[in-house]
Amino acid sequence: MAYYYKLGEVPHKRHTQFRQPDGSLYAEQLVGTLGFSGVSSLLYHINPPTQISRIGEPRPYAPKRAEGVKLAPQHLRTVEVNATGPDYLSARKTMLFNNDVAISLCNPSEQEMDYYYKNAQADEVVFVHDGTGDLLTQMGRIPFGPGDYLVIPRTVIHKFRFDKSENQVRLLVIESFSPIETPRRYRNHFGQLLEHSPFCERDMRPPVELNTETGPGERLVQVKKEGELHQFYYNFSPFDAVGWDGYFYPYAFNIKDFEPITGRIHQPPPVHQTFEAHNFVICSFVPRLFDYHPLSIPAPYNHSNVDSDEVLYYVEGNFMSRKGVDRGSFTIHPGGIPHGPHPGTVEASIGKKETEEYAVMVDTFKPLHLTVDALPYLDENYPMSWNEHGTGNVRKGDMFD
Ligand SMILES: [Fe+2]
């Protein structure tokens, strides 16, 4: 994040003596990105964060690329999927990945994790489709609900606690191997979001309170790095910070706080951009008024994403009335292959005033690979569904790009 924030107690000056009630020093830790050139925070721990008690055997945790997948538009239909696993990490099923980003479905059935988690290599954006609860981190607690993007920078130790609910928890996890940032064109020289940005700092929700855990007992932190989950044990809680300050911390942003940019004629996909990272962007499609030129066509024009693979994840809206695409569907339109509205939908869109649809889009500049875990959800009719005489009955959301 690009603004200063503080929780708990910190010493008057950084790198000076800051003592615990028993007279011992708190352990200061700088967490910084891009060497010492990116954003950073200073944390003050009761215990040295270096004090590992033991290290268990690593577990393989890398996505497996599906072989023999034809180059074609693809549709993954996941609406009928309930739990994808018991706990947060076992439930994460990667659908698509490349060297810059991995996109996973995560529908855990268990309410609370009995371990802590740290991604040592990647920032994570967890989009909450269904479910409420608390994201508990070493930098404080963030309550969350449907529509929240939870942005968790790399190395932040955390765990999820989901509320009891009749609905299955449904999460979209976007793992980024470079820092997640707000779009650079919306920030001024000082890092503040500008007036023409579709959201501002007031919409960002940093941790609300720091619950310092001091109780005894061994704790497990599962650390994801290089396609494995490494097992680190400590004789104290990793949530032992009494305070921190800086620019590096997790936060929430709700898709409903994204203010759409509209115009007289069809606006291009970058108006929906919400986050950016190296070689990919994340966009939010939200309810909005359609174009108001008297001859405007609300449906998008056909386009060739020459350098981009485009992934749309369908959240809420009237696409549910169509056969095929539903809540939780992914459509994948690979670079080099033109895509656009289905037959009849361009004419049908004329005169429509607004849309109520929500979707999350990930556009990558390098090709994505489908995984073995994605294959059971693959809709074989989708690639031919633009053919008016074809057998496909799936409709890509008319109003998405
Ligand atoms: Fe597109």
Short mmCIF file of C-alpha atoms and ligand atoms in Angstrom, two decimals:
data_model
loop_
_atom_site.label_atom_id
_atom_site.label_comp_id
_atom_site.label_asym_id
_atom_site.label_seq_id
_atom_site.Cartn_x
_atom_site.Cartn_y
_atom_site.Cartn_z
CA MET A 1 0.00 0.00 0.00
CA ALA A 2 1.13 3.52 -0.59
CA TYR A 3 0.20 5.16 2.68
CA TYR A 4 1.63 5.00 6.18
CA TYR A 5 -0.18 2.94 8.79
CA LYS A 6 0.52 1.90 12.37
CA LEU A 7 -0.98 -0.60 14.81
CA GLY A 8 0.01 -1.29 18.43
CA GLU A 9 3.12 0.04 20.15
CA VAL A 10 6.32 1.10 18.39
CA PRO A 11 9.36 2.96 19.85
CA HIS A 12 9.72 6.70 19.29
CA LYS A 13 12.74 6.16 17.02
CA ARG A 14 13.31 3.16 14.74
CA HIS A 15 16.30 0.92 15.52
CA THR A 16 16.47 2.04 19.15
CA GLN A 17 15.94 0.22 22.46
CA PHE A 18 12.33 -0.90 22.92
CA ARG A 19 11.92 -3.03 26.01
CA GLN A 20 9.37 -5.58 27.18
CA PRO A 21 7.89 -5.43 30.74
CA ASP A 22 10.58 -7.91 31.91
CA GLY A 23 13.33 -5.61 30.65
CA SER A 24 14.34 -7.65 27.61
CA LEU A 25 14.37 -6.10 24.17
CA TYR A 26 11.58 -6.59 21.65
CA ALA A 27 12.88 -8.15 18.43
CA GLU A 28 12.70 -5.60 15.61
CA GLN A 29 12.13 -6.97 12.08
CA LEU A 30 12.15 -5.04 8.83
CA VAL A 31 9.91 -6.59 6.18
CA GLY A 32 10.79 -4.97 2.89
CA THR A 33 10.22 -5.62 -0.80
CA LEU A 34 12.46 -5.24 -3.85
CA GLY A 35 15.60 -5.38 -1.73
CA PHE A 36 15.53 -2.18 0.30
CA SER A 37 13.93 -0.19 -2.54
CA GLY A 38 10.26 -1.22 -2.24
CA VAL A 39 7.68 -0.58 0.46
CA SER A 40 8.49 -1.86 3.95
CA SER A 41 7.27 -2.09 7.53
CA LEU A 42 8.98 -2.51 10.90
CA LEU A 43 7.54 -5.13 13.27
CA TYR A 44 8.28 -5.53 16.99
CA HIS A 45 8.09 -9.15 18.20
CA ILE A 46 8.13 -10.66 21.68
CA ASN A 47 10.27 -13.50 20.26
CA PRO A 48 13.00 -13.37 17.62
CA PRO A 49 11.39 -14.38 14.28
CA THR A 50 14.55 -16.37 13.54
CA GLN A 51 14.02 -18.84 16.40
CA ILE A 52 12.92 -22.01 14.55
CA SER A 53 12.48 -25.05 16.83
CA ARG A 54 12.44 -27.69 14.07
CA ILE A 55 11.83 -28.12 10.34
CA GLY A 56 9.66 -30.96 9.03
CA GLU A 57 9.71 -32.66 5.63
CA PRO A 58 8.54 -30.46 2.73
CA ARG A 59 5.41 -31.45 0.83
CA PRO A 60 5.04 -31.10 -2.95
CA TYR A 61 2.66 -28.26 -3.82
CA ALA A 62 3.18 -27.35 -7.46
CA PRO A 63 0.48 -27.19 -10.14
CA LYS A 64 0.67 -29.91 -12.80
CA ARG A 65 0.34 -28.70 -16.39
CA ALA A 66 -2.21 -30.62 -18.48
CA GLU A 67 -0.69 -32.11 -21.63
CA GLY A 68 -2.24 -32.10 -25.09
CA VAL A 69 -4.63 -29.17 -24.55
CA LYS A 70 -5.58 -27.61 -27.89
CA LEU A 71 -5.19 -23.86 -28.44
CA ALA A 72 -8.83 -22.71 -28.20
CA PRO A 73 -11.23 -20.59 -26.18
CA GLN A 74 -11.99 -22.57 -23.02
CA HIS A 75 -14.71 -22.62 -20.39
CA LEU A 76 -14.34 -24.14 -16.93
CA ARG A 77 -17.67 -24.68 -15.22
CA THR A 78 -17.31 -24.93 -11.45
CA VAL A 79 -20.73 -23.88 -10.16
CA GLU A 80 -21.61 -27.37 -8.96
CA VAL A 81 -18.34 -27.79 -7.09
CA ASN A 82 -18.79 -27.63 -3.36
CA ALA A 83 -15.79 -28.32 -1.17
CA THR A 84 -12.50 -28.73 -3.02
CA GLY A 85 -10.76 -29.90 0.15
CA PRO A 86 -10.96 -29.77 3.95
CA ASP A 87 -8.55 -26.97 4.87
CA TYR A 88 -7.38 -23.80 3.16
CA LEU A 89 -4.22 -25.18 1.57
CA SER A 90 -5.48 -28.63 0.59
CA ALA A 91 -8.59 -26.98 -0.94
CA ARG A 92 -6.59 -24.71 -3.25
CA LYS A 93 -6.83 -26.16 -6.76
CA THR A 94 -4.83 -24.29 -9.37
CA MET A 95 -6.68 -23.99 -12.68
CA LEU A 96 -4.23 -21.87 -14.69
CA PHE A 97 -0.65 -20.72 -14.24
CA ASN A 98 2.49 -19.35 -15.83
CA ASN A 99 5.70 -17.86 -14.45
CA ASP A 100 3.97 -14.63 -13.40
CA VAL A 101 0.68 -15.74 -11.90
CA ALA A 102 -1.34 -18.76 -10.71
CA ILE A 103 -5.15 -18.75 -10.54
CA SER A 104 -6.81 -21.17 -8.13
CA LEU A 105 -10.24 -22.16 -6.91
CA CYS A 106 -10.42 -22.69 -3.15
CA ASN A 107 -13.56 -23.98 -1.43
CA PRO A 108 -12.46 -25.21 2.01
CA SER A 109 -14.97 -27.08 4.17
CA GLU A 110 -13.21 -26.52 7.52
CA GLN A 111 -13.91 -23.36 9.48
CA GLU A 112 -10.47 -22.66 10.88
CA MET A 113 -6.88 -23.53 10.03
CA ASP A 114 -4.87 -25.30 12.76
CA TYR A 115 -1.62 -23.99 11.26
CA TYR A 116 -0.30 -20.69 9.93
CA TYR A 117 0.60 -19.99 6.30
CA LYS A 118 3.20 -17.86 4.58
CA ASN A 119 3.83 -17.49 0.87
CA ALA A 120 7.53 -16.73 0.71
CA GLN A 121 7.55 -16.00 -3.02
CA ALA A 122 4.29 -14.49 -4.11
CA ASP A 123 1.73 -11.88 -3.14
CA GLU A 124 -1.76 -13.35 -2.94
CA VAL A 125 -5.05 -11.71 -3.85
CA VAL A 126 -7.89 -13.75 -2.38
CA PHE A 127 -11.22 -12.78 -3.92
CA VAL A 128 -14.06 -13.79 -1.59
CA HIS A 129 -16.96 -15.03 -3.71
CA ASP A 130 -18.88 -16.68 -0.87
CA GLY A 131 -18.16 -16.63 2.84
CA THR A 132 -17.54 -14.29 5.74
CA GLY A 133 -14.95 -14.37 8.48
CA ASP A 134 -11.62 -12.97 9.57
CA LEU A 135 -8.24 -12.92 7.89
CA LEU A 136 -5.90 -13.19 10.87
CA THR A 137 -2.37 -11.95 10.25
CA GLN A 138 0.77 -11.15 12.21
CA MET A 139 -0.10 -7.51 11.41
CA GLY A 140 -3.69 -7.69 12.68
CA ARG A 141 -7.19 -8.84 11.82
CA ILE A 142 -9.19 -7.99 8.70
CA PRO A 143 -12.90 -8.92 8.75
CA PHE A 144 -14.09 -9.93 5.29
CA GLY A 145 -17.22 -10.75 3.32
CA PRO A 146 -18.42 -11.42 -0.24
CA GLY A 147 -16.81 -9.24 -2.91
CA ASP A 148 -13.65 -8.51 -0.92
CA TYR A 149 -10.27 -8.65 -2.56
CA LEU A 150 -7.87 -9.57 0.27
CA VAL A 151 -4.40 -8.43 -0.77
CA ILE A 152 -1.77 -10.35 1.23
CA PRO A 153 1.82 -9.34 0.47
CA ARG A 154 4.46 -12.06 0.35
CA THR A 155 5.91 -13.21 3.70
CA VAL A 156 2.93 -12.01 5.76
CA ILE A 157 2.07 -14.94 8.03
CA HIS A 158 -1.68 -15.48 8.18
CA LYS A 159 -4.60 -17.85 8.65
CA PHE A 160 -8.29 -17.77 7.72
CA ARG A 161 -11.20 -18.18 10.11
CA PHE A 162 -14.53 -18.62 8.32
CA ASP A 163 -17.87 -17.97 10.01
CA LYS A 164 -20.36 -20.80 10.31
CA SER A 165 -22.60 -20.56 7.30
CA GLU A 166 -24.94 -22.74 5.33
CA ASN A 167 -23.16 -21.62 2.19
CA GLN A 168 -19.96 -23.22 1.04
CA VAL A 169 -16.95 -20.90 1.19
CA ARG A 170 -15.83 -20.06 -2.36
CA LEU A 171 -12.56 -18.21 -2.97
CA LEU A 172 -10.62 -17.23 -6.08
CA VAL A 173 -6.91 -17.08 -5.27
CA ILE A 174 -4.60 -15.09 -7.55
CA GLU A 175 -0.95 -15.66 -6.73
CA SER A 176 1.45 -13.04 -8.09
CA PHE A 177 5.20 -13.58 -8.37
CA SER A 178 5.73 -9.81 -8.37
CA PRO A 179 4.29 -7.16 -6.04
CA ILE A 180 0.57 -6.40 -6.45
CA GLU A 181 0.09 -2.67 -6.91
CA THR A 182 -2.65 -0.22 -7.78
CA PRO A 183 -2.40 0.99 -11.42
CA ARG A 184 0.51 3.39 -11.74
CA ARG A 185 -1.48 5.81 -13.94
CA TYR A 186 -3.90 6.42 -11.04
CA ARG A 187 -1.11 7.46 -8.63
CA ASN A 188 0.67 10.79 -8.31
CA HIS A 189 4.37 11.31 -7.69
CA PHE A 190 3.77 10.84 -3.95
CA GLY A 191 1.87 7.56 -4.35
CA GLN A 192 -1.56 9.00 -3.58
CA LEU A 193 -4.44 7.81 -5.75
CA LEU A 194 -5.56 10.60 -8.08
CA GLU A 195 -9.04 12.07 -8.48
CA HIS A 196 -9.71 10.14 -11.72
CA SER A 197 -8.92 6.80 -10.04
CA PRO A 198 -12.01 4.53 -9.71
CA PHE A 199 -11.18 4.05 -6.01
CA CYS A 200 -9.15 5.81 -3.34
CA GLU A 201 -7.34 5.10 -0.09
CA ARG A 202 -10.59 5.51 1.87
CA ASP A 203 -11.85 2.32 0.18
CA MET A 204 -8.85 0.28 1.38
CA ARG A 205 -9.28 -1.54 4.70
CA PRO A 206 -6.06 -2.27 6.59
CA PRO A 207 -6.01 -4.55 9.69
CA VAL A 208 -8.34 -3.26 12.40
CA GLU A 209 -6.70 -4.65 15.53
CA LEU A 210 -3.60 -6.45 16.64
CA ASN A 211 -4.25 -9.51 18.82
CA THR A 212 -0.86 -10.42 20.23
CA GLU A 213 -0.71 -14.16 20.99
CA THR A 214 1.54 -14.96 23.94
CA GLY A 215 0.49 -18.47 24.97
CA PRO A 216 2.96 -21.39 25.04
CA GLY A 217 2.96 -24.35 22.67
CA GLU A 218 4.41 -25.45 19.37
CA ARG A 219 3.07 -23.75 16.22
CA LEU A 220 3.40 -24.84 12.61
CA VAL A 221 3.94 -22.29 9.83
CA GLN A 222 3.61 -23.79 6.34
CA VAL A 223 5.84 -21.83 4.00
CA LYS A 224 5.21 -22.00 0.25
CA LYS A 225 8.31 -21.70 -1.88
CA GLU A 226 9.53 -23.24 -5.16
CA GLY A 227 6.57 -25.59 -5.55
CA GLU A 228 6.76 -27.03 -2.03
CA LEU A 229 5.18 -26.42 1.35
CA HIS A 230 7.96 -26.25 3.92
CA GLN A 231 7.12 -27.12 7.52
CA PHE A 232 8.52 -24.64 10.06
CA TYR A 233 7.85 -25.16 13.77
CA TYR A 234 8.21 -22.54 16.51
CA ASN A 235 7.72 -22.69 20.28
CA PHE A 236 5.70 -19.50 20.22
CA SER A 237 3.00 -17.93 18.08
CA PRO A 238 4.08 -16.08 14.95
CA PHE A 239 1.33 -13.59 15.87
CA ASP A 240 3.55 -12.19 18.64
CA ALA A 241 4.05 -8.64 17.37
CA VAL A 242 3.11 -5.86 19.82
CA GLY A 243 3.24 -3.22 17.12
CA TRP A 244 4.30 -2.32 13.61
CA ASP A 245 4.33 0.60 11.24
CA GLY A 246 5.09 1.29 7.60
CA TYR A 247 3.71 0.93 4.10
CA PHE A 248 3.80 -2.88 3.79
CA TYR A 249 0.68 -4.66 5.11
CA PRO A 250 -2.35 -6.69 4.03
CA TYR A 251 -5.59 -4.94 3.21
CA ALA A 252 -9.09 -5.51 1.85
CA PHE A 253 -10.86 -3.76 -1.00
CA ASN A 254 -14.43 -4.62 -1.95
CA ILE A 255 -15.41 -4.92 -5.61
CA LYS A 256 -18.56 -2.88 -4.81
CA ASP A 257 -16.29 0.07 -3.94
CA PHE A 258 -14.93 0.12 -7.50
CA GLU A 259 -16.58 3.08 -9.27
CA PRO A 260 -17.09 2.23 -12.95
CA ILE A 261 -15.83 4.52 -15.70
CA THR A 262 -18.40 4.94 -18.48
CA GLY A 263 -18.65 6.93 -21.72
CA ARG A 264 -20.67 7.75 -24.84
CA ILE A 265 -19.17 4.80 -26.70
CA HIS A 266 -17.83 1.44 -25.55
CA GLN A 267 -14.99 1.80 -23.04
CA PRO A 268 -12.00 -0.53 -23.43
CA PRO A 269 -11.07 -3.12 -20.78
CA PRO A 270 -8.37 -0.97 -19.06
CA VAL A 271 -11.12 1.20 -17.51
CA HIS A 272 -11.92 -1.82 -15.32
CA GLN A 273 -8.34 -2.24 -14.10
CA THR A 274 -8.00 -2.54 -10.33
CA PHE A 275 -4.52 -3.98 -9.70
CA GLU A 276 -1.37 -4.53 -11.67
CA ALA A 277 1.74 -6.66 -11.33
CA HIS A 278 4.56 -7.71 -13.64
CA ASN A 279 3.05 -9.15 -16.83
CA PHE A 280 -0.60 -9.22 -15.73
CA VAL A 281 -3.49 -7.07 -14.51
CA ILE A 282 -6.64 -7.69 -12.45
CA CYS A 283 -9.87 -5.94 -13.52
CA SER A 284 -13.29 -5.58 -11.88
CA PHE A 285 -16.50 -5.60 -13.92
CA VAL A 286 -19.24 -3.99 -11.83
CA PRO A 287 -22.83 -2.78 -12.36
CA ARG A 288 -22.77 0.33 -14.53
CA LEU A 289 -24.70 2.41 -17.02
CA PHE A 290 -24.07 1.57 -20.65
CA ASP A 291 -22.73 3.91 -23.33
CA TYR A 292 -24.99 6.88 -24.09
CA HIS A 293 -24.17 7.84 -27.70
CA PRO A 294 -27.52 7.63 -29.59
CA LEU A 295 -26.08 4.95 -31.91
CA SER A 296 -23.91 3.19 -29.30
CA ILE A 297 -23.54 -0.58 -29.16
CA PRO A 298 -23.18 -1.70 -25.54
CA ALA A 299 -21.81 -5.15 -26.41
CA PRO A 300 -18.02 -5.26 -26.85
CA TYR A 301 -16.54 -5.42 -30.33
CA ASN A 302 -14.60 -8.48 -31.45
CA HIS A 303 -10.98 -8.16 -30.56
CA SER A 304 -7.72 -10.02 -30.91
CA ASN A 305 -5.74 -10.02 -27.72
CA VAL A 306 -2.53 -10.47 -29.65
CA ASP A 307 -0.33 -10.40 -26.56
CA SER A 308 -2.76 -11.37 -23.80
CA ASP A 309 -4.50 -14.39 -22.41
CA GLU A 310 -7.81 -13.22 -20.94
CA VAL A 311 -9.45 -15.00 -18.01
CA LEU A 312 -12.90 -13.98 -16.80
CA TYR A 313 -14.26 -15.31 -13.52
CA TYR A 314 -18.03 -14.89 -13.25
CA VAL A 315 -19.24 -13.64 -9.87
CA GLU A 316 -22.85 -12.42 -9.95
CA GLY A 317 -25.35 -11.26 -12.55
CA ASN A 318 -27.82 -12.17 -15.25
CA PHE A 319 -25.33 -14.39 -17.07
CA MET A 320 -26.82 -16.94 -14.69
CA SER A 321 -29.91 -17.05 -16.92
CA ARG A 322 -27.80 -18.38 -19.78
CA LYS A 323 -27.01 -21.99 -20.31
CA GLY A 324 -23.43 -22.84 -19.62
CA VAL A 325 -21.79 -19.81 -18.06
CA ASP A 326 -22.75 -19.59 -14.41
CA ARG A 327 -21.48 -18.40 -11.05
CA GLY A 328 -17.91 -19.61 -10.68
CA SER A 329 -17.36 -20.14 -14.40
CA PHE A 330 -14.00 -19.29 -15.89
CA THR A 331 -13.67 -18.37 -19.57
CA ILE A 332 -10.19 -18.35 -21.06
CA HIS A 333 -9.49 -16.54 -24.32
CA PRO A 334 -5.90 -17.12 -25.39
CA GLY A 335 -3.79 -14.47 -27.10
CA GLY A 336 -3.77 -14.57 -30.90
CA ILE A 337 -7.33 -15.89 -31.21
CA PRO A 338 -10.06 -13.25 -31.74
CA HIS A 339 -13.01 -13.25 -29.37
CA GLY A 340 -16.24 -11.34 -28.96
CA PRO A 341 -19.98 -11.57 -28.38
CA HIS A 342 -22.03 -14.58 -29.41
CA PRO A 343 -24.31 -14.46 -32.47
CA GLY A 344 -27.30 -12.22 -31.93
CA THR A 345 -26.05 -10.58 -28.78
CA VAL A 346 -24.68 -7.45 -30.47
CA GLU A 347 -28.12 -6.52 -31.87
CA ALA A 348 -29.77 -7.60 -28.64
CA SER A 349 -27.56 -5.28 -26.60
CA ILE A 350 -28.66 -2.12 -28.48
CA GLY A 351 -30.91 0.04 -26.33
CA LYS A 352 -29.92 -1.61 -23.04
CA LYS A 353 -29.26 0.97 -20.38
CA GLU A 354 -27.30 -0.83 -17.71
CA THR A 355 -25.79 -4.06 -16.50
CA GLU A 356 -25.90 -5.68 -13.06
CA GLU A 357 -23.09 -8.15 -13.63
CA TYR A 358 -19.96 -8.67 -11.52
CA ALA A 359 -16.86 -10.41 -12.79
CA VAL A 360 -13.13 -10.50 -12.10
CA MET A 361 -10.76 -10.52 -15.05
CA VAL A 362 -7.09 -11.52 -15.15
CA ASP A 363 -5.23 -10.52 -18.31
CA THR A 364 -1.74 -11.92 -18.69
CA PHE A 365 0.96 -10.97 -21.17
CA LYS A 366 2.39 -14.51 -21.28
CA PRO A 367 0.43 -17.67 -22.14
CA LEU A 368 -1.33 -19.47 -19.30
CA HIS A 369 -1.30 -23.24 -18.90
CA LEU A 370 -4.34 -25.30 -17.92
CA THR A 371 -3.67 -27.76 -15.11
CA VAL A 372 -4.62 -31.38 -14.60
CA ASP A 373 -6.93 -30.18 -11.79
CA ALA A 374 -8.82 -27.98 -14.29
CA LEU A 375 -9.62 -30.77 -16.77
CA PRO A 376 -12.71 -32.17 -14.98
CA TYR A 377 -14.40 -28.73 -15.34
CA LEU A 378 -13.63 -28.25 -19.05
CA ASP A 379 -16.66 -27.57 -21.28
CA GLU A 380 -15.92 -29.23 -24.62
CA ASN A 381 -18.70 -27.34 -26.46
CA TYR A 382 -17.36 -23.86 -25.71
CA PRO A 383 -14.78 -23.44 -28.53
CA MET A 384 -17.51 -23.86 -31.23
CA SER A 385 -20.24 -21.92 -29.44
CA TRP A 386 -19.95 -18.85 -31.73
CA ASN A 387 -21.07 -20.95 -34.68
CA GLU A 388 -24.78 -20.24 -35.18
CA HIS A 389 -25.29 -23.80 -36.41
CA GLY A 390 -22.93 -25.35 -33.88
CA THR A 391 -23.83 -27.56 -30.99
CA GLY A 392 -22.49 -25.18 -28.35
CA ASN A 393 -25.03 -23.54 -26.11
CA VAL A 394 -22.70 -21.55 -23.88
CA ARG A 395 -22.78 -17.78 -23.88
CA LYS A 396 -19.87 -15.67 -22.76
CA GLY A 397 -21.17 -12.74 -20.70
CA ASP A 398 -22.40 -10.38 -23.40
CA MET A 399 -21.24 -7.26 -21.69
CA PHE A 400 -17.77 -8.33 -20.66
CA ASP A 401 -14.68 -7.76 -22.73
FE FE B 1 -11.42 -9.45 -24.29
#
